[in-house]
Amino acid sequence: MATVLPFDAVLSDFDGVLRHFDHAAQAAIEARYGLPLMKTAFDPELITPPTLGQATEAQWAESIALALGGDERARQAVAEFMEIRFWVDEEVRALLARAQQYVPLILVTNAMDTLEGHLDLLGLTHFADDVVSSHRVGVAKPDPRIYRIAAERAGVAAERCLFVDDRPANVEAARALGMTAVHYRTFDDLASVLRLPS
């Protein structure tokens, strides 16, 4: 089918666009234990190795617990943090699925070794045409190489890709490669660009 879109592939972030976490629950765990869980968990020194395939999610969790003191209280807080519920935004899923009728859809995500299990749990294993996981390819957004890998997997030139992400730095990196890029904050941010036939 001939494309009706001004680009030949959609490259979409996963977390923060398609999948969402219960941030209220995360804040509640922090408050209950009085520990800086989020700041510690996403410290580049701790989060980078598992997203580049140099450590597992389990090792990441252990590194968080150790950074928070390594005692039983810290370990319990981290255990609860790792079990925070997540879900798929069904509106975004439906919109991306409609776009996929016209162009390839590639998920491009800074992820860990548990990604495939999470996709399976959410019923998304066969949702996209391909998944470019930083843990598997060894480079993470906003490194230009991961965008080039995704465009290559889609079989199109970078400047013919639409890229969507909730992090401004990742969006700017895509624009620097000539991609059409959307900073995702709400569903309307994506819907305004993915204008599809009704």
PDB file of C-alpha atoms in Angstrom:
ATOM      1  CA  MET A   1       0.000   0.000   0.000  1.00  0.00           C
ATOM      2  CA  ALA A   2       1.357   3.425  -0.944  1.00  0.00           C
ATOM      3  CA  THR A   3       2.200   5.597   2.021  1.00  0.00           C
ATOM      4  CA  VAL A   4      -0.147   8.461   2.892  1.00  0.00           C
ATOM      5  CA  LEU A   5       2.301   9.870   5.429  1.00  0.00           C
ATOM      6  CA  PRO A   6       5.130  12.391   4.907  1.00  0.00           C
ATOM      7  CA  PHE A   7       7.655   9.829   6.183  1.00  0.00           C
ATOM      8  CA  ASP A   8       8.436   6.190   5.463  1.00  0.00           C
ATOM      9  CA  ALA A   9       8.864   4.766   8.994  1.00  0.00           C
ATOM     10  CA  VAL A  10       7.821   5.491  12.574  1.00  0.00           C
ATOM     11  CA  LEU A  11      10.480   5.080  15.256  1.00  0.00           C
ATOM     12  CA  SER A  12       8.871   5.180  18.689  1.00  0.00           C
ATOM     13  CA  ASP A  13      10.236   5.259  22.193  1.00  0.00           C
ATOM     14  CA  PHE A  14       8.742   2.659  24.551  1.00  0.00           C
ATOM     15  CA  ASP A  15       8.814   3.986  28.125  1.00  0.00           C
ATOM     16  CA  GLY A  16       7.040   7.288  28.539  1.00  0.00           C
ATOM     17  CA  VAL A  17       5.213   6.945  25.208  1.00  0.00           C
ATOM     18  CA  LEU A  18       3.758   3.464  24.874  1.00  0.00           C
ATOM     19  CA  ARG A  19       4.430   2.127  28.381  1.00  0.00           C
ATOM     20  CA  HIS A  20       3.852   4.048  31.596  1.00  0.00           C
ATOM     21  CA  PHE A  21       4.772   3.424  35.223  1.00  0.00           C
ATOM     22  CA  ASP A  22       2.871   4.322  38.400  1.00  0.00           C
ATOM     23  CA  HIS A  23       4.843   7.393  39.476  1.00  0.00           C
ATOM     24  CA  ALA A  24       2.575   8.018  42.463  1.00  0.00           C
ATOM     25  CA  ALA A  25       3.481   4.586  43.793  1.00  0.00           C
ATOM     26  CA  GLN A  26       7.172   5.321  43.248  1.00  0.00           C
ATOM     27  CA  ALA A  27       6.850   8.549  45.246  1.00  0.00           C
ATOM     28  CA  ALA A  28       4.973   6.722  47.987  1.00  0.00           C
ATOM     29  CA  ILE A  29       7.784   4.153  48.365  1.00  0.00           C
ATOM     30  CA  GLU A  30      10.349   6.952  48.579  1.00  0.00           C
ATOM     31  CA  ALA A  31       8.299   8.733  51.239  1.00  0.00           C
ATOM     32  CA  ARG A  32       7.671   5.577  53.238  1.00  0.00           C
ATOM     33  CA  TYR A  33      11.337   4.608  53.397  1.00  0.00           C
ATOM     34  CA  GLY A  34      12.789   8.118  53.330  1.00  0.00           C
ATOM     35  CA  LEU A  35      15.238   7.118  50.609  1.00  0.00           C
ATOM     36  CA  PRO A  36      16.114   8.909  47.311  1.00  0.00           C
ATOM     37  CA  LEU A  37      15.167   5.904  45.195  1.00  0.00           C
ATOM     38  CA  MET A  38      14.548   7.605  41.864  1.00  0.00           C
ATOM     39  CA  LYS A  39      17.610   9.858  41.977  1.00  0.00           C
ATOM     40  CA  THR A  40      19.770   6.887  42.902  1.00  0.00           C
ATOM     41  CA  ALA A  41      18.241   4.421  40.428  1.00  0.00           C
ATOM     42  CA  PHE A  42      18.670   6.786  37.496  1.00  0.00           C
ATOM     43  CA  ASP A  43      22.131   8.025  38.407  1.00  0.00           C
ATOM     44  CA  PRO A  44      24.041   7.633  35.105  1.00  0.00           C
ATOM     45  CA  GLU A  45      26.747   5.642  36.877  1.00  0.00           C
ATOM     46  CA  LEU A  46      24.195   3.003  37.884  1.00  0.00           C
ATOM     47  CA  ILE A  47      21.727   3.042  34.971  1.00  0.00           C
ATOM     48  CA  THR A  48      24.252   3.104  32.101  1.00  0.00           C
ATOM     49  CA  PRO A  49      25.749  -0.420  32.420  1.00  0.00           C
ATOM     50  CA  PRO A  50      22.416  -2.310  32.234  1.00  0.00           C
ATOM     51  CA  THR A  51      21.155  -0.152  29.364  1.00  0.00           C
ATOM     52  CA  LEU A  52      24.320  -0.878  27.378  1.00  0.00           C
ATOM     53  CA  GLY A  53      24.214  -4.636  27.936  1.00  0.00           C
ATOM     54  CA  GLN A  54      27.037  -4.582  30.470  1.00  0.00           C
ATOM     55  CA  ALA A  55      24.869  -5.653  33.432  1.00  0.00           C
ATOM     56  CA  THR A  56      21.464  -7.182  34.098  1.00  0.00           C
ATOM     57  CA  GLU A  57      18.418  -5.586  35.659  1.00  0.00           C
ATOM     58  CA  ALA A  58      19.016  -7.711  38.758  1.00  0.00           C
ATOM     59  CA  GLN A  59      22.551  -6.329  39.040  1.00  0.00           C
ATOM     60  CA  TRP A  60      21.163  -2.813  38.615  1.00  0.00           C
ATOM     61  CA  ALA A  61      18.734  -3.416  41.486  1.00  0.00           C
ATOM     62  CA  GLU A  62      21.603  -4.648  43.665  1.00  0.00           C
ATOM     63  CA  SER A  63      23.671  -1.574  42.811  1.00  0.00           C
ATOM     64  CA  ILE A  64      20.762   0.677  43.870  1.00  0.00           C
ATOM     65  CA  ALA A  65      20.404  -1.156  47.180  1.00  0.00           C
ATOM     66  CA  LEU A  66      24.137  -0.868  47.867  1.00  0.00           C
ATOM     67  CA  ALA A  67      24.139   2.842  46.993  1.00  0.00           C
ATOM     68  CA  LEU A  68      21.286   3.349  49.465  1.00  0.00           C
ATOM     69  CA  GLY A  69      23.225   1.713  52.263  1.00  0.00           C
ATOM     70  CA  GLY A  70      22.895  -1.998  51.532  1.00  0.00           C
ATOM     71  CA  ASP A  71      20.852  -2.764  54.648  1.00  0.00           C
ATOM     72  CA  GLU A  72      17.569  -4.686  54.814  1.00  0.00           C
ATOM     73  CA  ARG A  73      15.541  -1.476  54.677  1.00  0.00           C
ATOM     74  CA  ALA A  74      17.243  -0.374  51.467  1.00  0.00           C
ATOM     75  CA  ARG A  75      16.803  -3.798  49.909  1.00  0.00           C
ATOM     76  CA  GLN A  76      13.109  -3.892  50.767  1.00  0.00           C
ATOM     77  CA  ALA A  77      12.578  -0.422  49.281  1.00  0.00           C
ATOM     78  CA  VAL A  78      14.350  -1.466  46.073  1.00  0.00           C
ATOM     79  CA  ALA A  79      12.347  -4.709  45.907  1.00  0.00           C
ATOM     80  CA  GLU A  80       9.105  -2.707  46.070  1.00  0.00           C
ATOM     81  CA  PHE A  81      10.434  -0.217  43.523  1.00  0.00           C
ATOM     82  CA  MET A  82      11.198  -3.031  41.076  1.00  0.00           C
ATOM     83  CA  GLU A  83       7.621  -4.313  41.366  1.00  0.00           C
ATOM     84  CA  ILE A  84       5.932  -1.022  40.486  1.00  0.00           C
ATOM     85  CA  ARG A  85       3.077  -1.686  38.091  1.00  0.00           C
ATOM     86  CA  PHE A  86       3.197  -0.577  34.469  1.00  0.00           C
ATOM     87  CA  TRP A  87       0.722  -0.528  31.633  1.00  0.00           C
ATOM     88  CA  VAL A  88       0.270   0.285  27.944  1.00  0.00           C
ATOM     89  CA  ASP A  89      -1.385   3.486  26.763  1.00  0.00           C
ATOM     90  CA  GLU A  90      -4.097   1.938  24.610  1.00  0.00           C
ATOM     91  CA  GLU A  91      -4.701   5.144  22.644  1.00  0.00           C
ATOM     92  CA  VAL A  92      -1.043   5.290  21.631  1.00  0.00           C
ATOM     93  CA  ARG A  93      -1.016   1.578  20.843  1.00  0.00           C
ATOM     94  CA  ALA A  94      -4.021   1.967  18.548  1.00  0.00           C
ATOM     95  CA  LEU A  95      -2.574   5.004  16.788  1.00  0.00           C
ATOM     96  CA  LEU A  96       0.792   3.345  16.189  1.00  0.00           C
ATOM     97  CA  ALA A  97      -0.965   0.206  14.950  1.00  0.00           C
ATOM     98  CA  ARG A  98      -2.887   2.314  12.426  1.00  0.00           C
ATOM     99  CA  ALA A  99       0.325   3.983  11.247  1.00  0.00           C
ATOM    100  CA  GLN A 100       1.852   0.537  10.851  1.00  0.00           C
ATOM    101  CA  GLN A 101      -0.710  -0.205   8.154  1.00  0.00           C
ATOM    102  CA  TYR A 102       1.215   2.266   5.985  1.00  0.00           C
ATOM    103  CA  VAL A 103       4.838   2.297   7.189  1.00  0.00           C
ATOM    104  CA  PRO A 104       7.172   0.138   9.334  1.00  0.00           C
ATOM    105  CA  LEU A 105       7.015   0.688  13.098  1.00  0.00           C
ATOM    106  CA  ILE A 106      10.247   0.279  15.093  1.00  0.00           C
ATOM    107  CA  LEU A 107      10.467   0.576  18.878  1.00  0.00           C
ATOM    108  CA  VAL A 108      13.701   2.309  19.903  1.00  0.00           C
ATOM    109  CA  THR A 109      14.321   2.024  23.615  1.00  0.00           C
ATOM    110  CA  ASN A 110      16.988   2.376  26.270  1.00  0.00           C
ATOM    111  CA  ALA A 111      16.172  -0.935  27.918  1.00  0.00           C
ATOM    112  CA  MET A 112      17.544  -3.758  30.020  1.00  0.00           C
ATOM    113  CA  ASP A 113      17.669  -7.527  29.650  1.00  0.00           C
ATOM    114  CA  THR A 114      14.077  -7.823  30.903  1.00  0.00           C
ATOM    115  CA  LEU A 115      12.577  -5.928  27.950  1.00  0.00           C
ATOM    116  CA  GLU A 116      11.477  -8.981  25.988  1.00  0.00           C
ATOM    117  CA  GLY A 117       9.719 -10.422  29.045  1.00  0.00           C
ATOM    118  CA  HIS A 118       7.930  -7.137  29.646  1.00  0.00           C
ATOM    119  CA  LEU A 119       6.823  -6.912  26.009  1.00  0.00           C
ATOM    120  CA  ASP A 120       5.447 -10.439  26.294  1.00  0.00           C
ATOM    121  CA  LEU A 121       3.640  -9.584  29.536  1.00  0.00           C
ATOM    122  CA  LEU A 122       2.021  -6.589  27.853  1.00  0.00           C
ATOM    123  CA  GLY A 123       1.036  -8.515  24.723  1.00  0.00           C
ATOM    124  CA  LEU A 124       3.478  -6.506  22.604  1.00  0.00           C
ATOM    125  CA  THR A 125       5.947  -9.196  21.536  1.00  0.00           C
ATOM    126  CA  HIS A 126       4.823  -9.048  17.910  1.00  0.00           C
ATOM    127  CA  PHE A 127       3.449  -5.508  17.977  1.00  0.00           C
ATOM    128  CA  ALA A 128       6.254  -3.640  16.186  1.00  0.00           C
ATOM    129  CA  ASP A 129       8.065  -4.641  13.015  1.00  0.00           C
ATOM    130  CA  ASP A 130      11.296  -4.584  15.018  1.00  0.00           C
ATOM    131  CA  VAL A 131      12.654  -3.561  18.408  1.00  0.00           C
ATOM    132  CA  VAL A 132      15.992  -1.797  18.801  1.00  0.00           C
ATOM    133  CA  SER A 133      16.980  -2.249  22.443  1.00  0.00           C
ATOM    134  CA  SER A 134      20.055  -0.457  23.748  1.00  0.00           C
ATOM    135  CA  HIS A 135      20.836  -3.507  25.893  1.00  0.00           C
ATOM    136  CA  ARG A 136      21.073  -5.660  22.753  1.00  0.00           C
ATOM    137  CA  VAL A 137      22.867  -3.250  20.393  1.00  0.00           C
ATOM    138  CA  GLY A 138      25.256  -1.737  22.956  1.00  0.00           C
ATOM    139  CA  VAL A 139      24.442   1.936  22.298  1.00  0.00           C
ATOM    140  CA  ALA A 140      21.731   4.089  23.863  1.00  0.00           C
ATOM    141  CA  LYS A 141      19.812   7.228  22.991  1.00  0.00           C
ATOM    142  CA  PRO A 142      20.851   9.953  22.387  1.00  0.00           C
ATOM    143  CA  ASP A 143      23.873   8.287  20.703  1.00  0.00           C
ATOM    144  CA  PRO A 144      23.310   8.797  16.934  1.00  0.00           C
ATOM    145  CA  ARG A 145      24.267   5.185  16.254  1.00  0.00           C
ATOM    146  CA  ILE A 146      21.081   3.762  17.756  1.00  0.00           C
ATOM    147  CA  TYR A 147      18.956   5.987  15.494  1.00  0.00           C
ATOM    148  CA  ARG A 148      20.907   4.844  12.459  1.00  0.00           C
ATOM    149  CA  ILE A 149      20.433   1.204  13.476  1.00  0.00           C
ATOM    150  CA  ALA A 150      16.674   1.785  13.769  1.00  0.00           C
ATOM    151  CA  ALA A 151      16.436   3.499  10.381  1.00  0.00           C
ATOM    152  CA  GLU A 152      18.424   0.655   8.821  1.00  0.00           C
ATOM    153  CA  ARG A 153      16.104  -1.924  10.394  1.00  0.00           C
ATOM    154  CA  ALA A 154      13.163   0.002   8.937  1.00  0.00           C
ATOM    155  CA  GLY A 155      14.868   0.011   5.554  1.00  0.00           C
ATOM    156  CA  VAL A 156      14.576   3.764   5.060  1.00  0.00           C
ATOM    157  CA  ALA A 157      16.825   6.827   5.142  1.00  0.00           C
ATOM    158  CA  ALA A 158      17.045   8.672   8.460  1.00  0.00           C
ATOM    159  CA  GLU A 159      15.496  11.818   7.017  1.00  0.00           C
ATOM    160  CA  ARG A 160      12.427   9.799   6.019  1.00  0.00           C
ATOM    161  CA  CYS A 161      11.756   8.680   9.618  1.00  0.00           C
ATOM    162  CA  LEU A 162       9.363  10.065  12.207  1.00  0.00           C
ATOM    163  CA  PHE A 163      10.857   9.720  15.694  1.00  0.00           C
ATOM    164  CA  VAL A 164       8.844  10.144  18.898  1.00  0.00           C
ATOM    165  CA  ASP A 165      10.263  10.269  22.439  1.00  0.00           C
ATOM    166  CA  ASP A 166       9.377  11.824  25.787  1.00  0.00           C
ATOM    167  CA  ARG A 167      12.929  13.087  26.454  1.00  0.00           C
ATOM    168  CA  PRO A 168      13.976  16.348  24.758  1.00  0.00           C
ATOM    169  CA  ALA A 169      17.638  15.292  24.419  1.00  0.00           C
ATOM    170  CA  ASN A 170      16.596  12.187  22.469  1.00  0.00           C
ATOM    171  CA  VAL A 171      14.310  14.245  20.246  1.00  0.00           C
ATOM    172  CA  GLU A 172      17.072  16.760  19.480  1.00  0.00           C
ATOM    173  CA  ALA A 173      19.481  13.955  18.580  1.00  0.00           C
ATOM    174  CA  ALA A 174      16.953  12.606  16.074  1.00  0.00           C
ATOM    175  CA  ARG A 175      16.474  16.049  14.541  1.00  0.00           C
ATOM    176  CA  ALA A 176      20.235  16.397  14.173  1.00  0.00           C
ATOM    177  CA  LEU A 177      20.128  13.338  11.900  1.00  0.00           C
ATOM    178  CA  GLY A 178      17.405  14.904   9.757  1.00  0.00           C
ATOM    179  CA  MET A 179      14.498  12.963  11.228  1.00  0.00           C
ATOM    180  CA  THR A 180      11.091  14.480  11.848  1.00  0.00           C
ATOM    181  CA  ALA A 181      10.971  14.356  15.647  1.00  0.00           C
ATOM    182  CA  VAL A 182       8.144  14.746  18.154  1.00  0.00           C
ATOM    183  CA  HIS A 183       8.600  15.536  21.841  1.00  0.00           C
ATOM    184  CA  TYR A 184       5.886  13.377  23.394  1.00  0.00           C
ATOM    185  CA  ARG A 185       4.043  14.808  26.408  1.00  0.00           C
ATOM    186  CA  THR A 186       0.445  13.943  25.593  1.00  0.00           C
ATOM    187  CA  PHE A 187      -1.394  11.805  23.053  1.00  0.00           C
ATOM    188  CA  ASP A 188      -2.183  14.920  21.010  1.00  0.00           C
ATOM    189  CA  ASP A 189       1.534  15.561  20.417  1.00  0.00           C
ATOM    190  CA  LEU A 190       1.694  12.325  18.424  1.00  0.00           C
ATOM    191  CA  ALA A 191      -1.798  12.466  16.924  1.00  0.00           C
ATOM    192  CA  SER A 192      -1.132  15.921  15.460  1.00  0.00           C
ATOM    193  CA  VAL A 193       1.734  14.487  13.386  1.00  0.00           C
ATOM    194  CA  LEU A 194       0.284  11.048  12.645  1.00  0.00           C
ATOM    195  CA  ARG A 195      -2.668  12.290  10.643  1.00  0.00           C
ATOM    196  CA  LEU A 196      -4.119   9.079   9.252  1.00  0.00           C
ATOM    197  CA  PRO A 197      -7.094   8.377   6.985  1.00  0.00           C
ATOM    198  CA  SER A 198     -10.264   7.728   8.979  1.00  0.00           C
TER     199      SER A 198
END
